[in-house]
Amino acid sequence: MAQGLGGAYERMLSVAVAALHERDPDLLWPLVAAALPELCGGEALIYKLDDWSEDGGTLGLSSDVAPEFGGLGEEAMGLLRAGYPFAGHYAAVPDRTPVTARTAAGRAWGASRTARLLDELLDVDHVLGIPLPESGSPITGCLVYRAGRDFTEDEVRVAGRLQPVLSGIEQQRQLLERWRRTVAPDAGTTEAGLTPRETTVLLLLTDALTAAAMGRRLGISERTVHKHVANIYRKLGTHDRLGTVLRAQQLGLVPAPASLR
């Protein structure tokens, strides 16, 4: 199984590399949704990056099942948004290890309204919850679905190995969202030669974070952060952090101080 774990991790890393070269934050999780189910032994996926509650929030869907959700009413969508039984399970414990619905809820899972809805909608029986590892309150992450047998221990273990990769992709998405929200859409990062990853590191430079803190935020080593920073200095023609931030503000690559949020 070690080879299987390694193969799944290698494939997910290739997805992460593709995500880190994508400038549009809206496209990062669709990349994940296309690859993750198969790696964990599943058939479909829902991801939710805000509060797991039935009151609101946008569900992201793997493309092969998206049409099935088009005609659902608000009550049915509420069941899916609530993330039963995972929201309650993870709210009660600090552990963010992936877990199946049957493990989290026992026999109550099969008789639940959510399980019946999924059976009718997608003809699936089992769900694997994969929360983002830093998820506190609200609980965020993704759910992988399959029919027939439940997820095996090895498949759950694969999901756990992939959590740091998912976390890194989500951190990148949040930073690109912040950059898009606070900087003009036509900002010249492409003209400056900055990659999407260098753009997010540049944004963190404006927060006065240390290289170690940036590494923890992005899920990369401090050495890798220094490499990104060196590339930014070279491309912007600067030599230190302050000069880089000021130059980036002049070019419109990061928000000016009055616009920071």
PDB file of C-alpha atoms in Angstrom:
ATOM      1  CA  MET A   1       0.000   0.000   0.000  1.00  0.00           C
ATOM      2  CA  ALA A   2       3.010   2.269   0.457  1.00  0.00           C
ATOM      3  CA  GLN A   3       3.295   2.503  -3.322  1.00  0.00           C
ATOM      4  CA  GLY A   4      -0.394   3.401  -3.512  1.00  0.00           C
ATOM      5  CA  LEU A   5       0.033   6.125  -0.924  1.00  0.00           C
ATOM      6  CA  GLY A   6       3.060   7.483  -2.718  1.00  0.00           C
ATOM      7  CA  GLY A   7       1.324   7.380  -6.089  1.00  0.00           C
ATOM      8  CA  ALA A   8      -1.729   9.235  -4.792  1.00  0.00           C
ATOM      9  CA  TYR A   9       0.449  11.840  -3.095  1.00  0.00           C
ATOM     10  CA  GLU A  10       2.510  12.311  -6.249  1.00  0.00           C
ATOM     11  CA  ARG A  11      -0.624  12.787  -8.360  1.00  0.00           C
ATOM     12  CA  MET A  12      -2.059  15.289  -5.900  1.00  0.00           C
ATOM     13  CA  LEU A  13       1.216  17.198  -5.887  1.00  0.00           C
ATOM     14  CA  SER A  14       0.911  17.539  -9.658  1.00  0.00           C
ATOM     15  CA  VAL A  15      -2.547  19.057  -9.097  1.00  0.00           C
ATOM     16  CA  ALA A  16      -1.054  21.407  -6.511  1.00  0.00           C
ATOM     17  CA  VAL A  17       1.657  22.494  -8.960  1.00  0.00           C
ATOM     18  CA  ALA A  18      -1.018  23.231 -11.566  1.00  0.00           C
ATOM     19  CA  ALA A  19      -3.001  25.170  -8.954  1.00  0.00           C
ATOM     20  CA  LEU A  20       0.030  27.246  -7.968  1.00  0.00           C
ATOM     21  CA  HIS A  21       0.436  28.322 -11.589  1.00  0.00           C
ATOM     22  CA  GLU A  22      -3.223  29.355 -11.859  1.00  0.00           C
ATOM     23  CA  ARG A  23      -3.901  33.056 -11.383  1.00  0.00           C
ATOM     24  CA  ASP A  24      -7.696  32.810 -11.101  1.00  0.00           C
ATOM     25  CA  PRO A  25      -8.648  31.734  -7.536  1.00  0.00           C
ATOM     26  CA  ASP A  26     -12.009  30.448  -8.775  1.00  0.00           C
ATOM     27  CA  LEU A  27     -10.278  27.682 -10.712  1.00  0.00           C
ATOM     28  CA  LEU A  28      -8.134  26.201  -7.940  1.00  0.00           C
ATOM     29  CA  TRP A  29     -10.708  24.003  -6.208  1.00  0.00           C
ATOM     30  CA  PRO A  30     -12.257  22.762  -9.468  1.00  0.00           C
ATOM     31  CA  LEU A  31      -8.793  21.345 -10.194  1.00  0.00           C
ATOM     32  CA  VAL A  32      -8.923  19.567  -6.841  1.00  0.00           C
ATOM     33  CA  ALA A  33     -12.478  18.357  -7.385  1.00  0.00           C
ATOM     34  CA  ALA A  34     -11.510  16.729 -10.664  1.00  0.00           C
ATOM     35  CA  ALA A  35      -8.683  14.682  -9.134  1.00  0.00           C
ATOM     36  CA  LEU A  36      -9.344  14.010  -5.446  1.00  0.00           C
ATOM     37  CA  PRO A  37     -12.285  11.534  -5.527  1.00  0.00           C
ATOM     38  CA  GLU A  38     -10.420   8.880  -7.495  1.00  0.00           C
ATOM     39  CA  LEU A  39      -7.333   9.189  -5.293  1.00  0.00           C
ATOM     40  CA  CYS A  40      -9.432   8.378  -2.214  1.00  0.00           C
ATOM     41  CA  GLY A  41     -11.460   5.608  -3.819  1.00  0.00           C
ATOM     42  CA  GLY A  42     -14.508   7.824  -4.351  1.00  0.00           C
ATOM     43  CA  GLU A  43     -16.739   8.782  -7.240  1.00  0.00           C
ATOM     44  CA  ALA A  44     -17.857  12.362  -6.559  1.00  0.00           C
ATOM     45  CA  LEU A  45     -16.980  15.314  -4.362  1.00  0.00           C
ATOM     46  CA  ILE A  46     -18.515  18.362  -2.704  1.00  0.00           C
ATOM     47  CA  TYR A  47     -16.328  21.057  -1.193  1.00  0.00           C
ATOM     48  CA  LYS A  48     -17.375  23.906   1.036  1.00  0.00           C
ATOM     49  CA  LEU A  49     -14.966  26.633   2.061  1.00  0.00           C
ATOM     50  CA  ASP A  50     -17.203  28.468   4.506  1.00  0.00           C
ATOM     51  CA  ASP A  51     -19.398  27.424   7.425  1.00  0.00           C
ATOM     52  CA  TRP A  52     -20.876  23.899   7.328  1.00  0.00           C
ATOM     53  CA  SER A  53     -24.423  24.916   8.156  1.00  0.00           C
ATOM     54  CA  GLU A  54     -27.734  24.560   6.384  1.00  0.00           C
ATOM     55  CA  ASP A  55     -28.353  28.309   6.422  1.00  0.00           C
ATOM     56  CA  GLY A  56     -26.079  29.331   3.564  1.00  0.00           C
ATOM     57  CA  GLY A  57     -22.834  28.922   1.724  1.00  0.00           C
ATOM     58  CA  THR A  58     -21.795  27.837  -1.732  1.00  0.00           C
ATOM     59  CA  LEU A  59     -21.152  24.199  -2.540  1.00  0.00           C
ATOM     60  CA  GLY A  60     -18.454  23.324  -5.039  1.00  0.00           C
ATOM     61  CA  LEU A  61     -19.109  20.149  -6.997  1.00  0.00           C
ATOM     62  CA  SER A  62     -17.066  17.794  -9.109  1.00  0.00           C
ATOM     63  CA  SER A  63     -18.140  18.362 -12.706  1.00  0.00           C
ATOM     64  CA  ASP A  64     -19.608  14.909 -13.274  1.00  0.00           C
ATOM     65  CA  VAL A  65     -22.264  15.363 -10.577  1.00  0.00           C
ATOM     66  CA  ALA A  66     -22.974  19.089 -10.859  1.00  0.00           C
ATOM     67  CA  PRO A  67     -26.022  18.624 -13.149  1.00  0.00           C
ATOM     68  CA  GLU A  68     -27.700  16.407 -10.553  1.00  0.00           C
ATOM     69  CA  PHE A  69     -27.873  19.311  -8.096  1.00  0.00           C
ATOM     70  CA  GLY A  70     -29.434  21.847 -10.437  1.00  0.00           C
ATOM     71  CA  GLY A  71     -33.056  21.165  -9.520  1.00  0.00           C
ATOM     72  CA  LEU A  72     -32.675  20.698  -5.775  1.00  0.00           C
ATOM     73  CA  GLY A  73     -34.898  22.753  -3.518  1.00  0.00           C
ATOM     74  CA  GLU A  74     -33.695  24.794  -0.569  1.00  0.00           C
ATOM     75  CA  GLU A  75     -34.496  22.083   1.988  1.00  0.00           C
ATOM     76  CA  ALA A  76     -32.427  19.484   0.143  1.00  0.00           C
ATOM     77  CA  MET A  77     -29.562  21.932  -0.369  1.00  0.00           C
ATOM     78  CA  GLY A  78     -29.707  22.702   3.341  1.00  0.00           C
ATOM     79  CA  LEU A  79     -29.116  19.035   4.140  1.00  0.00           C
ATOM     80  CA  LEU A  80     -26.034  18.999   1.929  1.00  0.00           C
ATOM     81  CA  ARG A  81     -24.688  22.306   3.249  1.00  0.00           C
ATOM     82  CA  ALA A  82     -25.063  21.152   6.847  1.00  0.00           C
ATOM     83  CA  GLY A  83     -22.537  18.383   6.197  1.00  0.00           C
ATOM     84  CA  TYR A  84     -24.134  15.783   8.456  1.00  0.00           C
ATOM     85  CA  PRO A  85     -22.553  14.153  10.431  1.00  0.00           C
ATOM     86  CA  PHE A  86     -19.185  15.832   9.962  1.00  0.00           C
ATOM     87  CA  ALA A  87     -19.950  19.347  11.215  1.00  0.00           C
ATOM     88  CA  GLY A  88     -21.039  17.991  14.590  1.00  0.00           C
ATOM     89  CA  HIS A  89     -18.239  15.420  14.758  1.00  0.00           C
ATOM     90  CA  TYR A  90     -15.422  17.894  14.115  1.00  0.00           C
ATOM     91  CA  ALA A  91     -16.975  20.616  16.256  1.00  0.00           C
ATOM     92  CA  ALA A  92     -16.829  18.218  19.202  1.00  0.00           C
ATOM     93  CA  VAL A  93     -13.170  17.192  18.839  1.00  0.00           C
ATOM     94  CA  PRO A  94      -9.930  19.029  17.955  1.00  0.00           C
ATOM     95  CA  ASP A  95      -8.752  16.143  15.772  1.00  0.00           C
ATOM     96  CA  ARG A  96      -9.069  16.843  12.032  1.00  0.00           C
ATOM     97  CA  THR A  97      -8.281  13.322  10.836  1.00  0.00           C
ATOM     98  CA  PRO A  98     -10.502  12.273   7.886  1.00  0.00           C
ATOM     99  CA  VAL A  99     -13.385  10.048   8.938  1.00  0.00           C
ATOM    100  CA  THR A 100     -16.251   8.264   7.220  1.00  0.00           C
ATOM    101  CA  ALA A 101     -19.892   9.089   7.882  1.00  0.00           C
ATOM    102  CA  ARG A 102     -20.500   5.580   9.229  1.00  0.00           C
ATOM    103  CA  THR A 103     -17.611   5.952  11.669  1.00  0.00           C
ATOM    104  CA  ALA A 104     -18.770   9.394  12.795  1.00  0.00           C
ATOM    105  CA  ALA A 105     -22.484   8.600  13.133  1.00  0.00           C
ATOM    106  CA  GLY A 106     -22.661   4.807  13.446  1.00  0.00           C
ATOM    107  CA  ARG A 107     -25.972   3.211  12.458  1.00  0.00           C
ATOM    108  CA  ALA A 108     -27.651   6.609  12.520  1.00  0.00           C
ATOM    109  CA  TRP A 109     -25.942   7.455   9.221  1.00  0.00           C
ATOM    110  CA  GLY A 110     -27.887   4.983   7.062  1.00  0.00           C
ATOM    111  CA  ALA A 111     -31.237   6.160   8.445  1.00  0.00           C
ATOM    112  CA  SER A 112     -30.457   9.873   8.168  1.00  0.00           C
ATOM    113  CA  ARG A 113     -32.228  12.237   5.783  1.00  0.00           C
ATOM    114  CA  THR A 114     -28.889  13.150   4.239  1.00  0.00           C
ATOM    115  CA  ALA A 115     -28.050   9.520   3.452  1.00  0.00           C
ATOM    116  CA  ARG A 116     -31.472   8.984   1.862  1.00  0.00           C
ATOM    117  CA  LEU A 117     -31.082  12.148  -0.224  1.00  0.00           C
ATOM    118  CA  LEU A 118     -27.670  11.078  -1.501  1.00  0.00           C
ATOM    119  CA  ASP A 119     -28.971   7.630  -2.362  1.00  0.00           C
ATOM    120  CA  GLU A 120     -31.815   9.130  -4.394  1.00  0.00           C
ATOM    121  CA  LEU A 121     -29.699  11.859  -5.972  1.00  0.00           C
ATOM    122  CA  LEU A 122     -26.375  10.182  -6.742  1.00  0.00           C
ATOM    123  CA  ASP A 123     -26.939   6.516  -5.896  1.00  0.00           C
ATOM    124  CA  VAL A 124     -24.105   6.660  -3.342  1.00  0.00           C
ATOM    125  CA  ASP A 125     -24.022   5.093   0.108  1.00  0.00           C
ATOM    126  CA  HIS A 126     -20.891   6.309   1.850  1.00  0.00           C
ATOM    127  CA  VAL A 127     -19.149   9.600   2.534  1.00  0.00           C
ATOM    128  CA  LEU A 128     -15.601  10.444   3.597  1.00  0.00           C
ATOM    129  CA  GLY A 129     -15.105  13.779   5.339  1.00  0.00           C
ATOM    130  CA  ILE A 130     -11.773  15.524   4.702  1.00  0.00           C
ATOM    131  CA  PRO A 131     -11.628  18.749   6.716  1.00  0.00           C
ATOM    132  CA  LEU A 132      -8.924  21.296   6.086  1.00  0.00           C
ATOM    133  CA  PRO A 133      -6.389  20.615   8.855  1.00  0.00           C
ATOM    134  CA  GLU A 134      -6.399  24.180  10.234  1.00  0.00           C
ATOM    135  CA  SER A 135     -10.185  24.347  10.158  1.00  0.00           C
ATOM    136  CA  GLY A 136     -11.535  25.448  13.527  1.00  0.00           C
ATOM    137  CA  SER A 137     -14.914  27.081  13.606  1.00  0.00           C
ATOM    138  CA  PRO A 138     -16.409  27.025  11.074  1.00  0.00           C
ATOM    139  CA  ILE A 139     -15.467  23.552   9.874  1.00  0.00           C
ATOM    140  CA  THR A 140     -14.491  23.623   6.208  1.00  0.00           C
ATOM    141  CA  GLY A 141     -13.306  21.023   3.736  1.00  0.00           C
ATOM    142  CA  CYS A 142     -14.638  18.460   1.318  1.00  0.00           C
ATOM    143  CA  LEU A 143     -16.752  15.324   1.230  1.00  0.00           C
ATOM    144  CA  VAL A 144     -16.001  12.396  -1.062  1.00  0.00           C
ATOM    145  CA  TYR A 145     -18.815   9.999  -2.010  1.00  0.00           C
ATOM    146  CA  ARG A 146     -18.918   6.404  -3.190  1.00  0.00           C
ATOM    147  CA  ALA A 147     -21.394   3.570  -3.713  1.00  0.00           C
ATOM    148  CA  GLY A 148     -21.140  -0.020  -2.488  1.00  0.00           C
ATOM    149  CA  ARG A 149     -18.554  -0.668   0.214  1.00  0.00           C
ATOM    150  CA  ASP A 150     -17.399   1.917   2.687  1.00  0.00           C
ATOM    151  CA  PHE A 151     -14.007   3.614   2.382  1.00  0.00           C
ATOM    152  CA  THR A 152     -11.156   1.409   3.544  1.00  0.00           C
ATOM    153  CA  GLU A 153      -8.585   2.303   6.192  1.00  0.00           C
ATOM    154  CA  ASP A 154      -6.000   2.712   3.443  1.00  0.00           C
ATOM    155  CA  GLU A 155      -8.231   5.130   1.525  1.00  0.00           C
ATOM    156  CA  VAL A 156      -8.835   7.152   4.676  1.00  0.00           C
ATOM    157  CA  ARG A 157      -5.082   7.169   5.241  1.00  0.00           C
ATOM    158  CA  VAL A 158      -4.528   8.515   1.714  1.00  0.00           C
ATOM    159  CA  ALA A 159      -6.996  11.317   2.485  1.00  0.00           C
ATOM    160  CA  GLY A 160      -5.008  12.198   5.597  1.00  0.00           C
ATOM    161  CA  ARG A 161      -1.772  12.325   3.626  1.00  0.00           C
ATOM    162  CA  LEU A 162      -3.382  14.728   1.158  1.00  0.00           C
ATOM    163  CA  GLN A 163      -4.699  17.179   3.764  1.00  0.00           C
ATOM    164  CA  PRO A 164      -1.544  19.376   3.828  1.00  0.00           C
ATOM    165  CA  VAL A 165      -1.696  19.667   0.029  1.00  0.00           C
ATOM    166  CA  LEU A 166      -5.348  20.724   0.192  1.00  0.00           C
ATOM    167  CA  SER A 167      -4.485  23.235   2.903  1.00  0.00           C
ATOM    168  CA  GLY A 168      -1.749  24.765   0.757  1.00  0.00           C
ATOM    169  CA  ILE A 169      -4.110  25.106  -2.207  1.00  0.00           C
ATOM    170  CA  GLU A 170      -6.732  26.770  -0.010  1.00  0.00           C
ATOM    171  CA  GLN A 171      -4.188  29.229   1.413  1.00  0.00           C
ATOM    172  CA  GLN A 172      -3.202  30.125  -2.135  1.00  0.00           C
ATOM    173  CA  ARG A 173      -6.859  30.622  -3.080  1.00  0.00           C
ATOM    174  CA  GLN A 174      -7.499  32.914  -0.109  1.00  0.00           C
ATOM    175  CA  LEU A 175      -4.476  35.075  -0.895  1.00  0.00           C
ATOM    176  CA  LEU A 176      -5.378  35.353  -4.579  1.00  0.00           C
ATOM    177  CA  GLU A 177      -8.924  36.291  -3.544  1.00  0.00           C
ATOM    178  CA  ARG A 178      -7.515  38.978  -1.270  1.00  0.00           C
ATOM    179  CA  TRP A 179      -5.249  40.231  -4.043  1.00  0.00           C
ATOM    180  CA  ARG A 180      -8.158  40.363  -6.499  1.00  0.00           C
ATOM    181  CA  ARG A 181     -10.365  42.156  -3.970  1.00  0.00           C
ATOM    182  CA  THR A 182      -7.840  44.846  -3.060  1.00  0.00           C
ATOM    183  CA  VAL A 183      -5.917  45.362  -6.298  1.00  0.00           C
ATOM    184  CA  ALA A 184      -7.213  46.477  -9.684  1.00  0.00           C
ATOM    185  CA  PRO A 185      -8.068  43.507 -11.931  1.00  0.00           C
ATOM    186  CA  ASP A 186      -5.608  44.743 -14.573  1.00  0.00           C
ATOM    187  CA  ALA A 187      -2.691  45.001 -12.112  1.00  0.00           C
ATOM    188  CA  GLY A 188       0.529  44.213 -13.920  1.00  0.00           C
ATOM    189  CA  THR A 189       1.849  41.124 -12.132  1.00  0.00           C
ATOM    190  CA  THR A 190       2.095  39.361 -15.470  1.00  0.00           C
ATOM    191  CA  GLU A 191       3.979  42.277 -16.981  1.00  0.00           C
ATOM    192  CA  ALA A 192       6.302  42.290 -13.961  1.00  0.00           C
ATOM    193  CA  GLY A 193       6.942  38.597 -14.578  1.00  0.00           C
ATOM    194  CA  LEU A 194       5.587  37.429 -11.222  1.00  0.00           C
ATOM    195  CA  THR A 195       4.086  33.964 -10.996  1.00  0.00           C
ATOM    196  CA  PRO A 196       0.843  33.477  -9.033  1.00  0.00           C
ATOM    197  CA  ARG A 197       2.879  31.999  -6.153  1.00  0.00           C
ATOM    198  CA  GLU A 198       5.256  34.968  -6.138  1.00  0.00           C
ATOM    199  CA  THR A 199       2.219  37.255  -6.141  1.00  0.00           C
ATOM    200  CA  THR A 200       0.939  35.665  -2.930  1.00  0.00           C
ATOM    201  CA  VAL A 201       4.380  35.863  -1.305  1.00  0.00           C
ATOM    202  CA  LEU A 202       4.567  39.529  -2.300  1.00  0.00           C
ATOM    203  CA  LEU A 203       1.188  40.099  -0.667  1.00  0.00           C
ATOM    204  CA  LEU A 204       2.450  38.503   2.556  1.00  0.00           C
ATOM    205  CA  LEU A 205       5.524  40.739   2.441  1.00  0.00           C
ATOM    206  CA  THR A 206       3.155  43.683   2.890  1.00  0.00           C
ATOM    207  CA  ASP A 207       1.942  42.069   6.127  1.00  0.00           C
ATOM    208  CA  ALA A 208       5.479  42.255   7.593  1.00  0.00           C
ATOM    209  CA  LEU A 209       5.525  38.497   8.224  1.00  0.00           C
ATOM    210  CA  THR A 210       8.843  36.760   8.760  1.00  0.00           C
ATOM    211  CA  ALA A 211       9.950  34.138   6.252  1.00  0.00           C
ATOM    212  CA  ALA A 212       9.166  31.449   8.819  1.00  0.00           C
ATOM    213  CA  ALA A 213       5.651  32.817   9.344  1.00  0.00           C
ATOM    214  CA  MET A 214       5.080  33.008   5.579  1.00  0.00           C
ATOM    215  CA  GLY A 215       6.227  29.422   5.248  1.00  0.00           C
ATOM    216  CA  ARG A 216       3.764  28.276   7.893  1.00  0.00           C
ATOM    217  CA  ARG A 217       0.977  30.243   6.217  1.00  0.00           C
ATOM    218  CA  LEU A 218       1.708  28.772   2.787  1.00  0.00           C
ATOM    219  CA  GLY A 219       2.709  25.284   3.885  1.00  0.00           C
ATOM    220  CA  ILE A 220       6.221  25.565   2.444  1.00  0.00           C
ATOM    221  CA  SER A 221       9.725  25.660   3.884  1.00  0.00           C
ATOM    222  CA  GLU A 222      11.460  28.856   4.970  1.00  0.00           C
ATOM    223  CA  ARG A 223      14.101  28.144   2.339  1.00  0.00           C
ATOM    224  CA  THR A 224      11.455  28.080  -0.390  1.00  0.00           C
ATOM    225  CA  VAL A 225      10.062  31.387   0.872  1.00  0.00           C
ATOM    226  CA  HIS A 226      13.533  32.950   0.583  1.00  0.00           C
ATOM    227  CA  LYS A 227      13.782  31.680  -3.006  1.00  0.00           C
ATOM    228  CA  HIS A 228      10.451  33.291  -3.889  1.00  0.00           C
ATOM    229  CA  VAL A 229      11.481  36.546  -2.200  1.00  0.00           C
ATOM    230  CA  ALA A 230      14.793  36.570  -4.072  1.00  0.00           C
ATOM    231  CA  ASN A 231      12.923  36.105  -7.361  1.00  0.00           C
ATOM    232  CA  ILE A 232      10.593  38.997  -6.485  1.00  0.00           C
ATOM    233  CA  TYR A 233      13.549  41.273  -5.669  1.00  0.00           C
ATOM    234  CA  ARG A 234      15.186  40.396  -8.971  1.00  0.00           C
ATOM    235  CA  LYS A 235      12.046  40.929 -11.053  1.00  0.00           C
ATOM    236  CA  LEU A 236      11.161  44.241  -9.391  1.00  0.00           C
ATOM    237  CA  GLY A 237      14.757  45.481  -9.294  1.00  0.00           C
ATOM    238  CA  THR A 238      14.785  45.913  -5.506  1.00  0.00           C
ATOM    239  CA  HIS A 239      17.117  44.824  -2.711  1.00  0.00           C
ATOM    240  CA  ASP A 240      15.126  44.744   0.526  1.00  0.00           C
ATOM    241  CA  ARG A 241      11.642  44.200   1.880  1.00  0.00           C
ATOM    242  CA  LEU A 242      10.661  47.852   2.353  1.00  0.00           C
ATOM    243  CA  GLY A 243      11.884  48.882  -1.078  1.00  0.00           C
ATOM    244  CA  THR A 244      10.061  45.926  -2.622  1.00  0.00           C
ATOM    245  CA  VAL A 245       6.761  46.765  -0.957  1.00  0.00           C
ATOM    246  CA  LEU A 246       7.029  50.426  -1.966  1.00  0.00           C
ATOM    247  CA  ARG A 247       7.927  49.491  -5.546  1.00  0.00           C
ATOM    248  CA  ALA A 248       5.052  46.998  -5.721  1.00  0.00           C
ATOM    249  CA  GLN A 249       2.643  49.668  -4.459  1.00  0.00           C
ATOM    250  CA  GLN A 250       3.895  52.115  -7.083  1.00  0.00           C
ATOM    251  CA  LEU A 251       3.291  49.515  -9.804  1.00  0.00           C
ATOM    252  CA  GLY A 252      -0.161  48.678  -8.443  1.00  0.00           C
ATOM    253  CA  LEU A 253       0.849  45.087  -7.717  1.00  0.00           C
ATOM    254  CA  VAL A 254      -0.304  45.268  -4.084  1.00  0.00           C
ATOM    255  CA  PRO A 255      -2.765  47.605  -2.400  1.00  0.00           C
ATOM    256  CA  ALA A 256      -1.554  50.913  -1.015  1.00  0.00           C
ATOM    257  CA  PRO A 257      -1.690  51.207   2.823  1.00  0.00           C
ATOM    258  CA  ALA A 258      -5.119  52.895   2.825  1.00  0.00           C
ATOM    259  CA  SER A 259      -6.557  49.939   0.898  1.00  0.00           C
ATOM    260  CA  LEU A 260      -5.138  47.156   3.037  1.00  0.00           C
ATOM    261  CA  ARG A 261      -7.721  45.005   4.776  1.00  0.00           C
TER     262      ARG A 261
END
